Coordinates of C-alpha atoms and ligand atoms in Angstrom, one line a residue:
M36 CA -8.5 73.1 5.9
L37 CA -4.8 73.5 4.9
R38 CA -4.6 70.2 3.2
D39 CA -7.4 70.7 1.2
I40 CA -6.0 74.3 0.2
Q41 CA -2.9 72.8 -0.7
A42 CA -4.4 70.1 -2.8
A43 CA -6.5 72.9 -4.6
F44 CA -3.2 74.6 -6.1
G45 CA -0.3 73.4 -7.9
P46 CA 1.3 71.0 -8.4
F47 CA 4.5 72.7 -7.0
L48 CA 6.6 69.6 -7.4
G49 CA 8.7 70.4 -4.3
R50 CA 9.1 74.2 -5.0
I51 CA 8.1 76.7 -2.3
W52 CA 6.3 79.7 -3.9
I53 CA 6.1 82.5 -1.3
N54 CA 5.5 85.2 -3.8
A55 CA 1.8 86.1 -4.3
A56 CA 3.0 89.8 -4.5
H57 CA 4.4 89.1 -7.8
Q58 CA 2.1 86.6 -8.9
G59 CA -0.6 84.5 -7.3
P60 CA -0.8 80.8 -8.9
L61 CA -4.0 80.0 -10.4
P62 CA -6.2 77.5 -8.3
C63 CA -6.4 74.2 -10.1
A64 CA -10.6 74.8 -10.3
A65 CA -9.8 78.1 -12.2
A66 CA -7.1 76.0 -14.6
E67 CA -10.2 73.7 -15.5
E68 CA -12.0 76.5 -16.3
A69 CA -9.4 78.2 -18.4
Y70 CA -9.0 74.7 -20.1
E71 CA -12.9 74.8 -21.1
A72 CA -12.1 78.2 -22.4
V73 CA -9.6 77.0 -24.8
D74 CA -12.3 74.3 -26.0
W75 CA -14.6 77.1 -26.8
K76 CA -12.2 78.5 -29.0
V77 CA -10.9 75.3 -30.4
C78 CA -14.4 74.0 -31.1
P79 CA -16.1 77.5 -31.8
Y80 CA -19.4 75.7 -31.9
N81 CA -19.1 75.5 -28.4
L82 CA -18.8 79.3 -27.9
T83 CA -22.6 79.9 -27.5
T84 CA -24.0 83.4 -27.0
E85 CA -25.0 82.6 -23.7
R86 CA -21.4 81.5 -22.7
F87 CA -20.0 84.7 -24.4
S88 CA -22.1 87.0 -22.8
G89 CA -22.3 85.2 -19.5
V90 CA -18.5 85.7 -19.0
P91 CA -18.5 89.4 -18.0
E92 CA -21.6 89.0 -16.2
R93 CA -20.5 86.5 -13.8
L94 CA -17.0 88.2 -13.3
R95 CA -19.0 91.6 -12.3
Q96 CA -21.4 89.7 -9.9
T97 CA -18.3 87.8 -8.4
L98 CA -16.4 91.1 -7.6
R99 CA -19.6 92.7 -6.6
K100 CA -19.4 89.7 -3.7
L101 CA -15.7 90.4 -3.0
T102 CA -16.3 94.2 -2.7
G103 CA -19.7 94.6 -1.4
A104 CA -19.9 97.0 -4.6
G105 CA -23.4 98.4 -5.8
E106 CA -25.0 97.1 -9.1
N107 CA -23.4 99.8 -11.5
E108 CA -20.1 100.5 -9.7
I109 CA -17.9 97.9 -11.3
V110 CA -15.7 98.4 -14.2
L111 CA -13.8 95.1 -15.4
A112 CA -10.2 95.8 -16.4
N113 CA -7.1 94.2 -17.5
S114 CA -4.7 95.6 -15.1
A115 CA -4.4 98.3 -12.3
S116 CA -3.1 100.9 -14.8
Y117 CA -6.6 100.4 -17.0
G118 CA -8.7 101.9 -14.1
L119 CA -6.0 104.6 -13.3
H120 CA -5.8 105.7 -17.0
L121 CA -9.5 106.0 -17.2
L122 CA -9.5 108.3 -14.0
A123 CA -6.6 110.3 -15.1
N124 CA -8.0 110.8 -18.2
G125 CA -11.9 111.0 -17.2
I126 CA -11.7 113.1 -14.0
P127 CA -12.4 116.8 -15.1
L128 CA -9.3 118.4 -14.3
Q129 CA -8.6 122.2 -15.1
P130 CA -5.3 123.9 -15.6
G131 CA -4.0 124.7 -12.0
D132 CA -5.6 121.8 -10.4
E133 CA -3.4 119.4 -8.3
V134 CA -2.8 115.8 -8.2
L135 CA -1.1 114.5 -5.2
L136 CA 1.0 111.4 -5.3
M137 CA 3.5 109.6 -3.0
R138 CA 7.3 109.6 -4.2
G139 CA 8.4 106.2 -4.4
D140 CA 4.8 104.6 -4.9
F141 CA 4.6 101.7 -7.6
P142 CA 5.1 103.3 -11.0
S143 CA 1.7 102.4 -12.3
D144 CA 0.1 105.1 -9.9
I145 CA 2.6 107.8 -11.0
F146 CA 2.6 107.6 -14.7
P147 CA -1.0 107.9 -15.8
W148 CA -1.1 111.3 -14.0
L149 CA 2.4 112.8 -15.3
G150 CA 0.7 113.1 -18.8
L151 CA -1.7 115.6 -17.3
E152 CA 1.2 118.2 -16.7
K153 CA 1.0 119.2 -20.3
K154 CA -2.7 120.5 -19.8
G155 CA -1.6 122.4 -17.0
V156 CA -2.6 120.1 -14.0
K157 CA 0.3 120.1 -11.5
V158 CA 1.5 116.9 -10.2
R159 CA 2.9 117.2 -6.8
F160 CA 4.7 114.4 -4.8
I161 CA 4.7 114.2 -1.2
T162 CA 8.0 112.3 0.0
P163 CA 7.1 110.2 3.0
R164 CA 9.6 110.6 6.0
H165 CA 9.3 106.8 6.2
A166 CA 7.8 104.5 3.9
V167 CA 4.1 105.7 3.0
V168 CA 2.3 108.8 3.3
E169 CA 1.2 109.5 6.9
P170 CA -2.1 111.5 7.5
D171 CA -0.1 114.5 9.1
E172 CA 2.0 114.5 5.6
L173 CA -1.1 114.6 3.8
L174 CA -2.4 117.4 5.8
T175 CA 0.8 119.3 5.3
H176 CA 0.5 118.9 1.5
I177 CA -3.1 119.2 0.5
T178 CA -4.3 122.6 -0.8
S179 CA -7.6 124.0 -2.0
R180 CA -6.4 123.1 -5.4
T181 CA -6.0 119.4 -4.8
R182 CA -8.4 117.3 -6.8
V183 CA -6.9 114.1 -6.5
F184 CA -5.0 112.2 -4.2
C185 CA -3.6 108.7 -5.2
T186 CA -1.9 106.0 -3.5
T187 CA -1.2 102.4 -2.8
W188 CA -3.0 100.6 0.1
V189 CA -0.3 98.1 0.5
H190 CA 3.1 99.5 -0.8
S191 CA 4.8 97.0 -3.0
L192 CA 8.1 98.4 -2.3
S193 CA 8.0 98.5 1.7
G194 CA 5.0 96.3 2.6
W195 CA 3.5 99.0 4.7
A196 CA -0.2 99.6 4.5
V197 CA -1.4 103.1 4.6
D198 CA -3.9 104.4 7.5
L199 CA -6.8 104.2 4.9
D200 CA -9.8 105.8 7.1
T201 CA -7.9 108.7 8.1
L202 CA -6.2 109.6 5.0
G203 CA -9.9 108.9 3.2
S204 CA -11.5 111.6 5.9
I205 CA -8.6 114.3 5.2
C206 CA -9.3 113.8 1.5
R207 CA -13.1 114.0 2.0
D208 CA -12.7 117.3 4.4
H209 CA -10.6 118.9 1.4
G210 CA -12.9 118.1 -1.2
A211 CA -10.3 116.0 -3.1
Y212 CA -11.0 112.3 -4.9
F213 CA -9.0 109.5 -2.9
V214 CA -8.1 107.1 -5.5
L215 CA -6.7 103.9 -4.0
N216 CA -4.5 101.2 -5.7
A217 CA -5.5 98.0 -3.7
S218 CA -3.6 95.4 -5.8
Q219 CA -1.6 94.3 -3.0
A220 CA -4.2 94.0 -0.5
V221 CA -7.4 92.5 -1.8
G222 CA -7.8 88.8 -1.6
A223 CA -5.3 88.8 1.5
R224 CA -7.4 91.2 3.6
P225 CA -11.2 92.0 3.7
L226 CA -12.4 95.2 1.4
D227 CA -15.6 96.7 2.5
L228 CA -16.6 99.7 0.6
A229 CA -19.1 101.0 3.0
G230 CA -16.2 101.3 5.5
P231 CA -13.1 103.6 4.2
L232 CA -13.9 106.9 2.4
V233 CA -12.5 106.1 -1.0
D234 CA -13.8 107.2 -4.3
A235 CA -12.1 104.6 -6.6
V236 CA -10.1 101.5 -5.9
T237 CA -8.3 100.0 -8.8
C238 CA -6.7 96.6 -8.5
V239 CA -5.1 93.7 -10.4
G240 CA -6.6 90.3 -10.7
F241 CA -3.3 88.2 -10.6
K242 CA -1.6 88.5 -7.2
W243 CA -3.7 87.9 -4.2
L244 CA -6.8 87.0 -6.1
C245 CA -5.0 84.3 -7.9
G246 CA -6.4 85.2 -11.4
P247 CA -4.6 85.1 -14.7
Y248 CA -2.1 87.8 -15.8
G249 CA -4.2 90.9 -17.6
T250 CA -6.9 90.8 -15.2
G251 CA -8.1 93.4 -13.1
F252 CA -11.2 95.7 -11.9
L253 CA -11.9 99.2 -10.9
W254 CA -14.7 100.2 -8.5
L255 CA -16.1 103.7 -8.6
H256 CA -18.0 105.7 -6.1
P257 CA -21.3 106.4 -8.3
E258 CA -20.7 110.3 -7.4
L259 CA -17.3 110.0 -9.2
R260 CA -18.6 107.5 -11.8
D261 CA -20.9 110.2 -12.9
R262 CA -18.9 113.1 -13.4
L263 CA -16.3 111.4 -15.5
D264 CA -15.8 113.1 -18.7
Y265 CA -14.3 110.1 -21.0
N266 CA -15.4 109.2 -24.5
Q267 CA -15.7 105.5 -24.5
A268 CA -18.4 103.7 -26.2
Y269 CA -17.2 99.9 -26.9
W270 CA -19.8 98.3 -29.2
L271 CA -20.2 95.3 -26.8
S272 CA -21.2 97.5 -24.0
M273 CA -23.6 99.4 -25.9
Q274 CA -25.3 96.2 -27.6
T275 CA -25.1 92.7 -28.0
A276 CA -23.4 90.4 -30.5
D277 CA -27.4 89.5 -31.2
D278 CA -28.0 92.9 -32.2
L279 CA -26.1 92.4 -35.3
G280 CA -28.6 89.9 -36.5
R281 CA -31.5 92.4 -36.2
P282 CA -32.5 94.2 -39.4
D283 CA -32.9 97.6 -38.0
A284 CA -30.3 97.8 -35.5
T285 CA -28.7 101.7 -35.5
P286 CA -26.0 102.4 -33.2
A287 CA -27.1 104.6 -30.4
I288 CA -25.2 105.5 -27.1
R289 CA -26.7 104.2 -24.0
D290 CA -26.5 106.1 -20.5
D291 CA -27.9 103.7 -18.4
L292 CA -24.9 101.3 -18.0
G293 CA -23.3 102.8 -15.1
A294 CA -19.6 101.9 -14.7
R295 CA -20.0 98.9 -17.1
R296 CA -19.9 101.7 -19.7
Y297 CA -15.8 101.8 -19.3
D298 CA -15.2 98.1 -19.4
V299 CA -11.9 97.2 -20.9
F300 CA -12.4 96.3 -24.6
G301 CA -12.9 92.5 -25.3
T302 CA -14.8 92.2 -22.2
A303 CA -16.1 88.6 -22.8
N304 CA -12.1 87.7 -22.7
F305 CA -13.1 84.1 -21.9
F306 CA -9.3 83.1 -21.7
N307 CA -8.9 85.2 -18.8
F308 CA -12.2 86.4 -17.4
K309 CA -13.8 82.9 -16.9
P310 CA -10.7 81.3 -15.0
W311 CA -10.4 84.6 -12.9
A312 CA -14.0 84.4 -11.8
A313 CA -13.4 80.8 -10.9
S314 CA -10.5 81.9 -8.7
I315 CA -12.4 84.5 -6.9
E316 CA -15.4 82.1 -6.4
Y317 CA -12.8 79.6 -4.7
L318 CA -11.4 82.1 -2.3
L319 CA -14.9 83.2 -1.4
S320 CA -16.0 79.8 -0.8
L321 CA -12.9 79.9 1.9
G322 CA -13.9 83.3 3.1
I323 CA -11.4 86.3 2.7
D324 CA -11.4 86.5 6.6
R325 CA -9.9 83.0 7.1
I326 CA -7.5 83.6 4.4
A327 CA -6.4 86.9 6.1
D328 CA -6.0 85.1 9.4
H329 CA -3.9 82.4 7.8
D330 CA -1.8 84.7 6.0
Q331 CA -1.2 86.8 9.2
E332 CA -0.2 83.6 10.9
L333 CA 2.3 82.7 8.4
V334 CA 3.8 86.3 8.4
S335 CA 4.0 86.4 12.3
R336 CA 5.9 82.9 12.1
L337 CA 8.4 84.5 9.5
I338 CA 8.7 87.6 11.7
D339 CA 9.4 85.5 14.7
G340 CA 11.8 83.4 12.8
L341 CA 13.6 86.4 11.6
D342 CA 14.2 87.5 14.9
H343 CA 16.5 84.9 15.7
L344 CA 18.3 85.3 12.6
D345 CA 21.1 87.9 11.2
Y346 CA 18.3 89.7 9.4
Q347 CA 16.8 93.2 9.9
L348 CA 12.8 93.7 9.3
F349 CA 11.6 96.7 7.4
S350 CA 7.8 95.9 7.2
P351 CA 5.7 96.4 10.2
R352 CA 6.3 94.1 13.0
S353 CA 2.4 94.0 13.9
G354 CA -0.9 95.9 13.8
D355 CA -3.0 97.4 11.0
R356 CA -0.1 98.8 9.1
R357 CA 1.3 95.3 8.8
S358 CA 0.4 93.5 5.1
T359 CA 1.3 90.2 4.0
L360 CA 4.5 91.6 2.1
V361 CA 7.5 90.7 4.4
F362 CA 10.7 93.1 3.6
F363 CA 13.5 92.0 5.2
S364 CA 17.4 92.5 4.8
H365 CA 20.6 90.9 5.7
R366 CA 22.8 92.6 8.0
D367 CA 25.0 93.4 4.8
P368 CA 22.6 94.5 2.3
N369 CA 24.8 93.9 -0.4
R370 CA 24.5 90.3 0.1
N371 CA 20.3 90.1 -0.5
E372 CA 20.7 89.7 -4.2
E373 CA 22.9 86.6 -3.7
I374 CA 20.7 85.3 -1.0
W375 CA 17.8 85.7 -3.1
K376 CA 19.2 83.6 -6.0
S377 CA 20.5 81.1 -3.6
L378 CA 16.9 80.5 -2.3
R379 CA 15.9 80.1 -5.9
E380 CA 18.3 77.5 -6.5
E381 CA 17.2 75.7 -3.2
A382 CA 13.6 75.8 -4.9
V383 CA 12.3 78.6 -2.9
F384 CA 10.9 81.6 -4.7
I385 CA 10.6 85.1 -2.9
S386 CA 11.5 88.5 -4.5
Y387 CA 14.2 90.9 -4.5
R388 CA 13.0 94.6 -4.3
A389 CA 14.4 97.8 -3.6
G390 CA 17.8 96.1 -2.5
K391 CA 15.6 94.1 0.2
L392 CA 14.1 90.5 0.1
R393 CA 10.5 90.3 0.1
A394 CA 8.5 87.2 1.1
A395 CA 4.6 87.1 0.5
P396 CA 2.9 84.1 1.9
H397 CA -0.9 83.3 0.9
L398 CA -3.5 80.8 1.4
Y399 CA -1.5 77.8 -0.1
N400 CA 1.6 78.2 1.8
T401 CA 2.2 76.0 4.9
P402 CA 4.0 76.6 8.4
E403 CA 6.5 74.0 7.3
E404 CA 6.9 76.3 4.1
I405 CA 7.9 79.2 6.2
D406 CA 10.4 77.0 8.4
R407 CA 12.0 75.8 5.5
L408 CA 12.6 79.7 4.4
L409 CA 14.1 80.4 7.7
E410 CA 16.6 77.3 7.6
L411 CA 17.9 78.2 4.4
L412 CA 18.2 82.2 5.4
G413 CA 19.8 80.7 8.5
R414 CA 22.2 78.7 6.5
L415 CA 22.8 81.4 4.0
A416 CA 23.4 84.3 6.4
Ligands
PLP574 C1 0.8 98.1 -6.3 C2 0.9 97.6 -7.7 N1 0.2 98.2 -8.5 C3 -0.2 97.5 -9.8 C4 0.7 96.6 -10.2 C5 0.8 96.1 -11.7 O1 0.3 97.0 -12.4 P1 -0.5 96.5 -13.7 O2 -1.4 95.8 -13.6 O3 -1.1 97.8 -14.3 O4 0.5 95.9 -14.7 C6 1.7 96.0 -9.3 C7 2.3 95.0 -9.5 O5 2.9 94.7 -10.5 C8 1.8 96.5 -8.1 O6 2.4 96.1 -7.1

């Protein structure tokens, strides 16, 4: 299987990309679809109405397969921030209501809520004692005025995953919406919306889902979807381009669209959404469970190897809270940036984040590539 997967990406030309937490590479099958999309634009007679309208529909159905979402629950987006802004601007919040966030969370989870302060909404931060908010910390901070708790599933700056189920049930018990940013998780671990008690999941498409940059989605629980109060009526959601040909077409707002009503403008964005649908279809054809197993084997190999070197691990060693983001540091943290740059010169790409080194292996990486990273880390230490 591994050899087939390697051949389905790249060419990497000898470079080792262990950095899906930054950008996941586009699979070759998806690149082919991107070239086809360019042809649709170069030769617009090839861009039939069926093709144009088929782009968002194919993507929505693919995302439903990926997430198990219902028919009217997926919003097509261009980022994680799109969904977060829709929620921040659409959840009916009153002066005195509270939004709880994690101090040190990825900035996309913080900025959309900050603007609500001028309406009298209180934005409060939980400072985690370790890396992410633990259930007892949420319990200490949540109040009867808390309407929303927003956090990442897997924290980009520590590699820790939150305890989804327990945080979700605390929110449910207190009548607060649980908003989850799954950008560093979906594609590398299964998401089953029937399981965790979340009300909204926002996610980018360009990391673990290996889509183009400028892709994302938002899942909305129907109860929250129907409570959103947000004036959005994109004409291509309300009607089709074909309606323009009708002599009697009168613009009228439809209220039967479900979450689709909130799709990002330019929903038939074929340059991005066509290849992204192909990327997800490819991942689904392999099986997200199998990909997760493969990724975790690579993570274990890396962590085992680091134990024998002069580096300290900061992300979890094992268990559910471990993700595919491995954070570690040289015993002298001042050397991390230089080590990261030297790795790049040796054609091994990881990230330097929050003063530490971050490796993020995904399906196209091999055990040999992890060994090469370890060998270089040993030499550079
Ligand atoms: C957790 C998380 N959320 C969101 C993003 C990106 O957000 P957006 O798509 O809104 O630019 C990233 C990384 O770029 C991330 O790590």
